[in-house]
Coordinates of C-alpha atoms and ligand atoms in Angstrom, one line a residue:
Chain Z
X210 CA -34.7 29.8 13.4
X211 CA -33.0 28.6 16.7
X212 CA -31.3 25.5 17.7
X213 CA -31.8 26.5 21.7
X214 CA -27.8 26.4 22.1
X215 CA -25.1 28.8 22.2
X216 CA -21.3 29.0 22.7
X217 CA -20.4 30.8 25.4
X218 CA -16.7 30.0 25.6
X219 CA -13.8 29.5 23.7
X220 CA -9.9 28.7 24.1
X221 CA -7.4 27.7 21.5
X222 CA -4.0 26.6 23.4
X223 CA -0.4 27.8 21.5
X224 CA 0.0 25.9 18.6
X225 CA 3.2 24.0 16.8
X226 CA 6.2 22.1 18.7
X227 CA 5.4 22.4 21.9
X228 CA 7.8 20.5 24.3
X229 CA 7.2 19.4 27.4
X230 CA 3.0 19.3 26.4
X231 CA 1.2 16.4 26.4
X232 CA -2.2 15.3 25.4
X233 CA -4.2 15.9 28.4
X234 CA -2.1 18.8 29.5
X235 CA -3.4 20.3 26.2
X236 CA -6.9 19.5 27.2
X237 CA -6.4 20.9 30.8
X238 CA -5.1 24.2 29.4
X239 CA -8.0 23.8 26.9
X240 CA -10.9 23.6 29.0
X241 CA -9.8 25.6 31.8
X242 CA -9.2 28.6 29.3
X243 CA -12.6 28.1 27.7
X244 CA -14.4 28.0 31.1
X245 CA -12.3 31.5 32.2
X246 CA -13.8 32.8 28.7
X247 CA -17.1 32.3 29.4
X248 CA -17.0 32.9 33.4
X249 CA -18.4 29.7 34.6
X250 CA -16.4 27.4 37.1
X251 CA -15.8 24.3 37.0
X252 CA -18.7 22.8 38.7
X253 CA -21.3 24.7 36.2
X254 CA -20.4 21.6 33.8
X255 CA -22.7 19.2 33.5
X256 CA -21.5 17.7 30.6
X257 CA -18.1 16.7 28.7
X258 CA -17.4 15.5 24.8
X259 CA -13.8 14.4 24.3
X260 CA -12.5 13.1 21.3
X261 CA -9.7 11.0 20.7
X262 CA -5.5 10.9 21.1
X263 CA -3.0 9.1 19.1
X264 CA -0.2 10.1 21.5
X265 CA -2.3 9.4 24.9
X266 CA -5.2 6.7 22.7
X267 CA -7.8 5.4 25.3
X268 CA -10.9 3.7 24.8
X269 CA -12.5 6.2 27.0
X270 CA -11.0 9.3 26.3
X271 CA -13.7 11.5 28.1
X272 CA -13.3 9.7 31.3
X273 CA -9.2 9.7 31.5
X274 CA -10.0 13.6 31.2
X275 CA -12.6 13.5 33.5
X276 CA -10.4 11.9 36.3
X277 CA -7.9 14.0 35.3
X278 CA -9.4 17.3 36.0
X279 CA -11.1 16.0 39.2
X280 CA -14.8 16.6 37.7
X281 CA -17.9 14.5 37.7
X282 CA -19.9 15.7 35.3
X283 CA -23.7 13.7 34.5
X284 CA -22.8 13.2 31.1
X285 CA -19.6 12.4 29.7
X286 CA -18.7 10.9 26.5
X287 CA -15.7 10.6 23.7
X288 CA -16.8 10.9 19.5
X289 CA -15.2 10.0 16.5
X290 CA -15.3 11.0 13.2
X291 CA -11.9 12.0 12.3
X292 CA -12.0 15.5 10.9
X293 CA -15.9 16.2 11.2
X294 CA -15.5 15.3 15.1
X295 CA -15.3 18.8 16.2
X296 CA -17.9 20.1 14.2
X297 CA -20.0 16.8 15.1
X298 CA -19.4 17.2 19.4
X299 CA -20.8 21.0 19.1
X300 CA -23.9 19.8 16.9
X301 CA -24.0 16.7 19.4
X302 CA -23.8 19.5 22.5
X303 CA -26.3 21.3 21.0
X304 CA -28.5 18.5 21.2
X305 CA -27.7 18.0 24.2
X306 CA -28.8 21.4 25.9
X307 CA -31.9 22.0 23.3
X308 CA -33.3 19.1 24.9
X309 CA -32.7 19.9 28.9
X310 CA -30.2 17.2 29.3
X311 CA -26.8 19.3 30.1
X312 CA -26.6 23.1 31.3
X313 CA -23.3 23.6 29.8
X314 CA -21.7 21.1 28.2
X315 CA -17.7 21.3 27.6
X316 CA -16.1 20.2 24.3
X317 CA -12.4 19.7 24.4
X318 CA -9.8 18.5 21.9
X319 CA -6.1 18.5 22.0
X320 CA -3.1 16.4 21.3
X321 CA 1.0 16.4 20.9
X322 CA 1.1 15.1 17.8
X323 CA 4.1 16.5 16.6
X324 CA 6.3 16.8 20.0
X325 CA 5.0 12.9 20.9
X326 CA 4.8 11.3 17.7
X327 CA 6.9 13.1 14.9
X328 CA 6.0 13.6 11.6
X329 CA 6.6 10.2 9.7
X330 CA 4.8 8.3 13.2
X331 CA 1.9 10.1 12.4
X332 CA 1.7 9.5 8.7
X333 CA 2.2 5.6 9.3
X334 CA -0.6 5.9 12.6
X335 CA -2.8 8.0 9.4
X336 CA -2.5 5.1 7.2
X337 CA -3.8 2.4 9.2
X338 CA -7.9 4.4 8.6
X339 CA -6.8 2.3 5.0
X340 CA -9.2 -0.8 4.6
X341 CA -7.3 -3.1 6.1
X342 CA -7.4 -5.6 2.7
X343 CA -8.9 -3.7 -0.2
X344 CA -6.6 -0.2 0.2
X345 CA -3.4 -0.6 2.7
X346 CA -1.9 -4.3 0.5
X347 CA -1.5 -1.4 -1.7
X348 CA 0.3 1.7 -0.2
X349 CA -2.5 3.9 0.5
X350 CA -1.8 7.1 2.7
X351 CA -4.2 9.7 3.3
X352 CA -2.4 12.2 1.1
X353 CA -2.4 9.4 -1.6
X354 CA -6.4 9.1 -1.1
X355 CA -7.1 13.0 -1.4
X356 CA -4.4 12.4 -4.5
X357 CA -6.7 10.1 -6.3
X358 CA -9.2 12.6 -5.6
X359 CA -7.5 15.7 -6.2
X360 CA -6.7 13.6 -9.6
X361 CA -10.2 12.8 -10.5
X362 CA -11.4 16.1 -9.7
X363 CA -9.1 17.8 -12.1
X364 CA -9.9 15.8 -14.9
X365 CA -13.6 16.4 -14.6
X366 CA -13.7 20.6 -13.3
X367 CA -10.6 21.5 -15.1
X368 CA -9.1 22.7 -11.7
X369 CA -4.8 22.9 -11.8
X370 CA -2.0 22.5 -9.5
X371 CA -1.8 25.9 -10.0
X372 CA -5.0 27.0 -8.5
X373 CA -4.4 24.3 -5.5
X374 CA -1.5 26.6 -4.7
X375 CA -3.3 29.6 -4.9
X376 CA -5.2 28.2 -2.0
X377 CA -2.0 27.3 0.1
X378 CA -0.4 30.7 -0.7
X379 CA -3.9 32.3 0.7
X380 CA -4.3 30.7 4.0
X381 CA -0.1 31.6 4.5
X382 CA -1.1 35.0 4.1
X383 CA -4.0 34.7 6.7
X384 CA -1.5 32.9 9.0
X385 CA 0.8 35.6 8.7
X386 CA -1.8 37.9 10.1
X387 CA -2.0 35.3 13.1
X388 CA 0.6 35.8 15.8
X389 CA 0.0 32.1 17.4
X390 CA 0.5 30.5 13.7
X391 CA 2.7 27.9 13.6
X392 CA 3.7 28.6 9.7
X393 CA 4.8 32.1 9.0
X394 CA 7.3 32.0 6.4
X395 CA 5.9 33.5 3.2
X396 CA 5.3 31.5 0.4
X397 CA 4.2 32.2 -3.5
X398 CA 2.5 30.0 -6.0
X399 CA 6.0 28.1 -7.4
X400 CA 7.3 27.8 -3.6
X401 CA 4.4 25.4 -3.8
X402 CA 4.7 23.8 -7.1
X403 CA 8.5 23.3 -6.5
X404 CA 8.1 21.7 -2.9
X405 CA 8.4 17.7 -2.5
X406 CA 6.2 15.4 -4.0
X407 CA 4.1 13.4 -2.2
X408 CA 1.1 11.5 -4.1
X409 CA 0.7 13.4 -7.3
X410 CA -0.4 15.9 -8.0
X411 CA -0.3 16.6 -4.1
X412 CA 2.8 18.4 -3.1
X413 CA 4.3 19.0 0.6
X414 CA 2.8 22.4 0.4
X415 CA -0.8 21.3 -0.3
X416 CA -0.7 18.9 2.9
X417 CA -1.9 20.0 6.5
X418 CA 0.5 20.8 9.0
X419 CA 1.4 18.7 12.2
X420 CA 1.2 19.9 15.3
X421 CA 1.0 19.9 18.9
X422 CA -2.1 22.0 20.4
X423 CA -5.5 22.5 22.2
X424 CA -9.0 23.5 21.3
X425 CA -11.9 24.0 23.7
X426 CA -15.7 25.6 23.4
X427 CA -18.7 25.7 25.6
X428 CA -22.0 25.1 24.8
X429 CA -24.5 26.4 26.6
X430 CA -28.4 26.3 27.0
X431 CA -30.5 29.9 26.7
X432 CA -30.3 29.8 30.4
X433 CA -27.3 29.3 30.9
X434 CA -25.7 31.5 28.2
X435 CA -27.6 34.5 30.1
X436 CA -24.8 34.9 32.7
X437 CA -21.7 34.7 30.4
X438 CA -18.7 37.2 30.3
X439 CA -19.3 37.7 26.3
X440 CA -22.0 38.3 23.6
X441 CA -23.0 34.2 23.3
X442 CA -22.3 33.1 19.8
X443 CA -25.5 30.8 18.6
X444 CA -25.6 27.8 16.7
X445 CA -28.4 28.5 14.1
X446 CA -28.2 25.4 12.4
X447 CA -26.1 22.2 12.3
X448 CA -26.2 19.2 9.6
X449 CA -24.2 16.1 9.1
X450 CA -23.7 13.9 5.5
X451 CA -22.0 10.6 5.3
X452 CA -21.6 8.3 1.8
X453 CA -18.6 6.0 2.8
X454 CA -15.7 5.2 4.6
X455 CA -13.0 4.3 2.3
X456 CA -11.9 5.9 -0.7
X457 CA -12.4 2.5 -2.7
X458 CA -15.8 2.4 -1.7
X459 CA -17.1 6.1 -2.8
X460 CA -20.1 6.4 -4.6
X461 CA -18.4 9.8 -6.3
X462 CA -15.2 11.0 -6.5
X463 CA -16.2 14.5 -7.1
X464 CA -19.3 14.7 -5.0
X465 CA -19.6 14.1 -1.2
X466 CA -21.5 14.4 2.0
X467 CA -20.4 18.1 2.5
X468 CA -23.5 18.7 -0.3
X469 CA -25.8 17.3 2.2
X470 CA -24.3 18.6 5.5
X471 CA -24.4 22.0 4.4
X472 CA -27.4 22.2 2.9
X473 CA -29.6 21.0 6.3
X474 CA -27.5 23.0 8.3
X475 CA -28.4 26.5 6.0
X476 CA -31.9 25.5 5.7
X477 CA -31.9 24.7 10.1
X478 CA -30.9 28.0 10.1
X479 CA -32.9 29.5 6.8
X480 CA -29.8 31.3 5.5
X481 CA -28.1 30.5 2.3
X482 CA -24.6 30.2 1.2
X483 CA -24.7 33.9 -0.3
X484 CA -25.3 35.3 3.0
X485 CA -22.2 33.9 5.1
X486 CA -19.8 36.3 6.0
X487 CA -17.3 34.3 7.0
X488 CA -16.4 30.8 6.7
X489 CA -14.0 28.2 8.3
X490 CA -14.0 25.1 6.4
X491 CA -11.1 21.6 6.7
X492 CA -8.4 21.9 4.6
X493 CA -6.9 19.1 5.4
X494 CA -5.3 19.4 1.9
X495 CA -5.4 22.3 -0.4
X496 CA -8.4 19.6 -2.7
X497 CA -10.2 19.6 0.2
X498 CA -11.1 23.0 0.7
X499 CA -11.7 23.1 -3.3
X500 CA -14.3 20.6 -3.4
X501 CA -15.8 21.5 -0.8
X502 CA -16.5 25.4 -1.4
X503 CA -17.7 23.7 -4.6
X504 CA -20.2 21.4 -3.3
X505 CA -21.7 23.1 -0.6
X506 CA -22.3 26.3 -3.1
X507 CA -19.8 29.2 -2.2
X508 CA -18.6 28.8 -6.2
X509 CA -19.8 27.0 -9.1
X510 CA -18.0 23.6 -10.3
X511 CA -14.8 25.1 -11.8
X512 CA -14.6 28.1 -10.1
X513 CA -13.4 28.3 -6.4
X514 CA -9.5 27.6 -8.0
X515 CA -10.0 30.5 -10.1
X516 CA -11.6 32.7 -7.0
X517 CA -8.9 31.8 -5.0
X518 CA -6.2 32.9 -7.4
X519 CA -8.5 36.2 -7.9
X520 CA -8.4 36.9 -4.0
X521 CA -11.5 35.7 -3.1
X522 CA -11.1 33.9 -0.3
X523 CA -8.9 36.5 1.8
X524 CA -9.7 38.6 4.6
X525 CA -12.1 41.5 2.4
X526 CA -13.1 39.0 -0.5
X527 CA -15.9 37.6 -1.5
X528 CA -16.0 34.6 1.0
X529 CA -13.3 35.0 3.7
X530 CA -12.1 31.8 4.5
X531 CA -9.9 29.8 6.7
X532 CA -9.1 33.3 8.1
X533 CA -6.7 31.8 10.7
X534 CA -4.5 30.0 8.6
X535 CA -6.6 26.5 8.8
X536 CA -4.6 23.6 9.2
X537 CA -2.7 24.6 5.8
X538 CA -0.8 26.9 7.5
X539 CA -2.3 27.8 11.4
X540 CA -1.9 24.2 12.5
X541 CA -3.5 20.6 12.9
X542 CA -3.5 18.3 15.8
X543 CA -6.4 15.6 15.8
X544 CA -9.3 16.6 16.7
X545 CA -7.9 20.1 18.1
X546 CA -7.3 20.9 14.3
X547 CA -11.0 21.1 13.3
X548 CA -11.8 22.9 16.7
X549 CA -9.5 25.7 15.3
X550 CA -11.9 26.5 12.8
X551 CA -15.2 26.6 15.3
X552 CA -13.0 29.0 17.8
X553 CA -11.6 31.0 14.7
X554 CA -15.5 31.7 14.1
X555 CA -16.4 32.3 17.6
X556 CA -13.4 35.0 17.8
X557 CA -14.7 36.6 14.1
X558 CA -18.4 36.9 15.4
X559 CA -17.1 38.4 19.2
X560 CA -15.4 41.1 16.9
X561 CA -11.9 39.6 18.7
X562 CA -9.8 38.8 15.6
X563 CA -7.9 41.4 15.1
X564 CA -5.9 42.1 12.5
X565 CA -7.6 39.4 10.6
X566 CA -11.0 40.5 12.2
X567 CA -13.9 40.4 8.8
X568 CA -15.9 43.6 9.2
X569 CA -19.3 42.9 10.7
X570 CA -19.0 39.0 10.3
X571 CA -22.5 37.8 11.9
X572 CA -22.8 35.0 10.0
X573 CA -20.1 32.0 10.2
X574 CA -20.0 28.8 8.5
X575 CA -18.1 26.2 9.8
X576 CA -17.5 22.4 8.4
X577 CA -15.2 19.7 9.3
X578 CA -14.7 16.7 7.2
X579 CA -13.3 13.1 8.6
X580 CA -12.0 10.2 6.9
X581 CA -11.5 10.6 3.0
X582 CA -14.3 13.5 2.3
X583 CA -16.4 10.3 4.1
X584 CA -18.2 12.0 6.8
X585 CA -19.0 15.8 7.1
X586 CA -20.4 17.6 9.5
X587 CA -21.8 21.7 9.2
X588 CA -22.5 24.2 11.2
X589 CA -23.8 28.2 10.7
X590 CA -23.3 30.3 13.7
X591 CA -24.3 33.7 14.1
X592 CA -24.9 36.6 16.3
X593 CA -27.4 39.6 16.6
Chain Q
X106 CA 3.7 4.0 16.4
X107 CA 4.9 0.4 16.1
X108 CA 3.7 -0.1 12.9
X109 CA 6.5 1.8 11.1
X110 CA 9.0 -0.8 11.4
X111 CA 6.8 -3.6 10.2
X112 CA 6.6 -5.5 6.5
X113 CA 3.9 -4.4 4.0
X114 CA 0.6 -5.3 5.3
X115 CA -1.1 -8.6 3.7
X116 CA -5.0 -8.8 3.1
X117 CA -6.1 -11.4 6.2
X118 CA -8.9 -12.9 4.5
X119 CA -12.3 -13.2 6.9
X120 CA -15.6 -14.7 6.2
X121 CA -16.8 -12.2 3.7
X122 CA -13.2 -12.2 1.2
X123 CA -12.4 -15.6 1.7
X124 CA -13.7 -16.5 -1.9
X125 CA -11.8 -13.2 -3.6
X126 CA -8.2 -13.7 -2.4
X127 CA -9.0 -17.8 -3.1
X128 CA -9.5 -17.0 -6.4
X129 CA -6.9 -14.5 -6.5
X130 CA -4.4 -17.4 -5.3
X131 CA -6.0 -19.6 -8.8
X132 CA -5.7 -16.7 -11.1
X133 CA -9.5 -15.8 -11.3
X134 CA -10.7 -12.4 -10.2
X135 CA -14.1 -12.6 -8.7
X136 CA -16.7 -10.0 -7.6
X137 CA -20.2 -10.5 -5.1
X138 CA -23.8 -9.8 -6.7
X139 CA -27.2 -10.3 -4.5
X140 CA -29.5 -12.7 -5.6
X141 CA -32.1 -11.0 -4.2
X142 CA -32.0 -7.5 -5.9
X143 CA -28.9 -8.2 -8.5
X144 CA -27.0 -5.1 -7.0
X145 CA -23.4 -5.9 -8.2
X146 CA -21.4 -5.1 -4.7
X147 CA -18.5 -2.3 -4.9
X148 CA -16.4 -4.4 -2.6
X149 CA -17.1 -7.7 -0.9
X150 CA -19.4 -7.6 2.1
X151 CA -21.3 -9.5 4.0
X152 CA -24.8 -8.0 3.2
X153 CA -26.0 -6.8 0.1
X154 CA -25.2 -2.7 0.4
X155 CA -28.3 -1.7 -1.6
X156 CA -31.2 -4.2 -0.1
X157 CA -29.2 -5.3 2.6
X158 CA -29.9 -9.6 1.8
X159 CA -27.2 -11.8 3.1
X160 CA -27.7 -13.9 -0.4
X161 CA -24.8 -12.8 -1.9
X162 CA -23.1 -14.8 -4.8
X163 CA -19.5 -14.8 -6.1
X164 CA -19.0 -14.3 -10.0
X165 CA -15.9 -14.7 -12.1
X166 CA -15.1 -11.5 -13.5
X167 CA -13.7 -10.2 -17.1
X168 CA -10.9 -8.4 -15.4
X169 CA -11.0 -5.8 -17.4
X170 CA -12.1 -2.1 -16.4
X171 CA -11.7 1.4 -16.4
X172 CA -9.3 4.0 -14.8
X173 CA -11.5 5.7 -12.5
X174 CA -8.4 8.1 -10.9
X175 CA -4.6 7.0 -9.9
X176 CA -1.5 8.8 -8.3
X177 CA 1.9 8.1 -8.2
X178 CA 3.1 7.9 -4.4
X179 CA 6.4 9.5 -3.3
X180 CA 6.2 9.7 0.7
X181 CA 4.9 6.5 1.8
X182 CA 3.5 5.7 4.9
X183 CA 5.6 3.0 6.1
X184 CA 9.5 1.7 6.2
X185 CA 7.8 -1.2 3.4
X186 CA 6.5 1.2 1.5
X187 CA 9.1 3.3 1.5
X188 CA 11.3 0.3 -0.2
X189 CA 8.8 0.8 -3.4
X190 CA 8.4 4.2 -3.6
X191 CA 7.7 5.6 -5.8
X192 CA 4.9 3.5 -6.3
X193 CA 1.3 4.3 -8.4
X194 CA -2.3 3.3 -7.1
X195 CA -5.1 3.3 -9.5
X196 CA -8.5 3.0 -9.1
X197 CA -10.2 0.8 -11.6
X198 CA -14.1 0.7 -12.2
X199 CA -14.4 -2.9 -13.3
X200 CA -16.7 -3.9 -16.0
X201 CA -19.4 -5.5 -13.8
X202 CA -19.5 -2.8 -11.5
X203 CA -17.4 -3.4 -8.7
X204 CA -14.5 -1.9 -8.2
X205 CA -10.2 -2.2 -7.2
X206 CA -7.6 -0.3 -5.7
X207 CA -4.4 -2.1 -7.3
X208 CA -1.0 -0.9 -8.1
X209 CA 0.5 -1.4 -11.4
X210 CA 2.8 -2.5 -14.5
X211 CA 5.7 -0.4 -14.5
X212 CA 5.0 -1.0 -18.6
X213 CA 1.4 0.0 -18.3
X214 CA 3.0 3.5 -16.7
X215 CA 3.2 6.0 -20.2
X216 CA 0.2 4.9 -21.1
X217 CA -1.9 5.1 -17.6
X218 CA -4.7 8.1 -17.9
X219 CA -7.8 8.4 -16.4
X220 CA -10.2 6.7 -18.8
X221 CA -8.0 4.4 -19.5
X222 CA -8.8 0.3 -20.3
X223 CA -6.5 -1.8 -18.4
X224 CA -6.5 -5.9 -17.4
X225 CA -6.2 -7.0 -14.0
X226 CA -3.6 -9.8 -13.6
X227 CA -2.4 -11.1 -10.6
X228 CA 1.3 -10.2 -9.0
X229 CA 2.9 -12.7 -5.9
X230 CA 3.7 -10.8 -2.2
X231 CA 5.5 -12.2 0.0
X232 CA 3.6 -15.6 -1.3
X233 CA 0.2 -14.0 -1.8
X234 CA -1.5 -13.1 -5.0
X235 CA -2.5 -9.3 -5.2
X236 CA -4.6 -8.0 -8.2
X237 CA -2.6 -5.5 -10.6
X238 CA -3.3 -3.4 -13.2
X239 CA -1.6 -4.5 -16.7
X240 CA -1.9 -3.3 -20.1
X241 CA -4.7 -4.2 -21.9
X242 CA -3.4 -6.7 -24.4
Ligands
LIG856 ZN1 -29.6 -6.7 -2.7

């Protein structure tokens, strides 16, 4: 099956403490590099998806970019959904192209998170998606939310802080194999059980990173893709689930949109789980990735902890994953930190990821995940 | 962000939670059902979340529930919390079927587990009355 839309470019900025970046700067570098990658110019664009800053916030992100770069493009417009945005702009380009609207459309994310807003600036700016008089009266973080989750899901699946760290020790091992990670110290399973507490059982080294950096990708119609430098990657099939927006206000605590998402996004692109090769998936926290890989299908309830500590997840296993480091270990800044994983893919399915490169990865999942597990978007890219 | 620097955040009651922190200030914990399809509301609204009727009625509630998840919070996200920490939030799945993020009895502590019965009480903030968890008798 075919969605009618391809990525034709992609550009991931350097990632960690950048000083002397700044938000749009970021998106500049970001956009500029992903048109070079795909050998368009700037006035091929005809449409632009921005997302959203907390060091430069506007309430029309995509037109301070816009000005910025000196383009006037016939559509331009700024999403968000927290984590799922990135995944959510490509299915929304997509749509965008499949129906004759845009050419090429441009989706950019960046921001200085870390360099503009330091570390605790961004947890307080975090906690304020609380609800305002049912969760934040009452100290809620978003580590604290994924907690309560990571809490609930151990109690039901039997999962264990052990096997969380599995999965933070795996995607330091992919960053290691990643020369613009910003993590590459090595770390084992008790380097993670003995680092700070932060909302148990969640410990330092089961939380994201922050960072500064830039993503970009184009999308492109069948036309358009035609006269592009490389092999076009194509979106085969997209799908989005959403069940809440606060944690207090879940239906489940152990079953989520990503169930949904997935499933509309394989059956788009009549694949299954069983036949991705490679996947990208949020991990905002080391539970995140864990119930996801459950829900959508890659393991049985119980079992991705114990895959992960049997190897399963690395570069050669059963379900490569997160095989730039994710935002564990490669980095996470806003919206850029979901369009890691959709570039990560793009570079697996070119054949460009070198020492981390999956042998003959044609089939990529990626999914992004915003709020607490609230609102999921999936995608399955592929080439021939 | 500016936030950092400020006091812990109060609930700033609107149209919809008037009647909760109300009867949070008199010591009764109340909960929304809808008269038109008897959908017992997780948290207060302003249309029913199941048949989407504005006739939605407050009910006094046992104040007693069930420990859905909790954890124990050592980083907080602000200077105010910070003061506290560390603090636990639990998740409590009341018996009506609404439900309450609180924090809790530093008594109720050895005992908290998921599964868990515990009694929501009421604890004063800076002059407002937040639900808390509390041993059950
Ligand atoms: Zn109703």
């Amino acid at each position: 099956m075919t969605m009618n839309a391809f990525i034709t470019g992609a550009y991931d900025t350097a990632v960690g403490k950048l000083p002397g970046s700044s938000c749009m700067g970021l998106h500049a570098e970001a956009a500029l590099g992903a048109l070079a990658d795909a050998g368009l110019t700037v006035g091929e664009i005809d449409g632009v998806l921005c997302a959203y800053s907390f060091t430069e916030p506007h309430l029309m992100l995509a037109s301070v970019f816009c000005e910025v770069l000196g383009i006037h493009p016939g559509t331009c417009l700024a999403i968000q959904a927290g984590g799922a945005t990135a995944c959510i702009m490509i299915m929304q380009a997509a749509a965008l192209v499949a129906s004759g609207q845009c050419q090429n459309v441009l989706v950019v994310t960046g921001d200085n998170r870390l360099s503009g807003l330091s570390r605790d600036g961004a947890v307080a700016a975090l906690a304020e998606v609380g609800h305002p008089q049912f969760e934040r009266p009452f100290g809620i973080s978003v580590p604290a939310a994924y907690a309560l989750v990571a809490r609930r899901y151990m109690h039901e699946y039997g999962a264990t802080s052990e096997q969380l760290a599995a999965i933070a020790v795996q995607h330091r091992t992919h960053a290691l194999l990643h020369p613009k990670a910003q993590q590459r110290t090595p770390i084992t399973v008790s380097d993670v059980l003995a680092s700070k507490e932060i909302a148990s059982p969640l410990r330092m080294l089961d939380c994201c990173l922050i960072s500064d950096g830039g993503a970009a990708v184009i999308v492109s119609s069948k036309a358009a893709a035609a006269g592009t430098r490389h092999k076009a990657v194509e979106i085969l099939g997209a799908g989005q689930g959403h069940t809440h927006e606060h944690i207090v206000a879940a239906p489940s605590l152990t079953d989520f949109g990503c169930k949904s998402s997935s499933a509309t996004a394989f059956a788009r692109a009549g694949v299954t789980a069983a036949d991705i090769d490679v996947a990208e998936i949020y991990d905002s926290f080391t539970i995140t990735l864990l119930v996801e890989l459950e829900s959508i299908g890659f393991f049985e309830r119980g079992s991705a902890g114990i895959a992960a500590e049997r190897g399963d997840l690395g570069i050669g296993g059963r379900l490569p994953c997160n095989t730039h480091g994710g935002l564990l270990s490669y980095a996470h800044s806003g919206a850029a930190g979901g369009m890691f994983h959709a570039v990560e893919a793009v570079h697996q399915l070119r054949g460009h990821a070198e020492a981390r490169q999956v042998r003959d990865a044609k089939l990529a999942f990626v999914h992004g995940d915003g709020g607490i597990l609230s609102a999921h978007c999936s995608l399955v890219l592929g080439v021939h | 962000m500016g936030r950092t620097g400020m006091g812990r955040p109060l609930p700033n009651p609107a149209a919809e939670t008037r009647s909760f922190w109300e009867g949070c200030s008199e010591g009764e914990l109340r909960y929304q059902t809808c008269e038109a399809c008897g959908v017992v509301q997780i948290t207060p609204r302003s249309v029913c979340s199941h048949c989407q009727s504005a006739l939605l009625a407050w009910k006094r509630s046992s104040a007693v529930g069930t420990v859905l998840s909790f954890t124990t919070v050592h980083r907080a996200p602000t200077e105010a919390f910070r003061a506290m920490a560390p603090y636990t939030i639990v998740m409590v799945d009341m018996n009506e079927g609404f439900r309450l993020m609180v924090n809790c009895d530093r008594a109720l502590l050895p005992t908290l587990a998921i599964g868990g019965r515990v009694r929501i009480g009421f604890e004063d903030v800076d002059g407002m009355k937040l639900p808390h968890a509390q041993a059950l008798s």
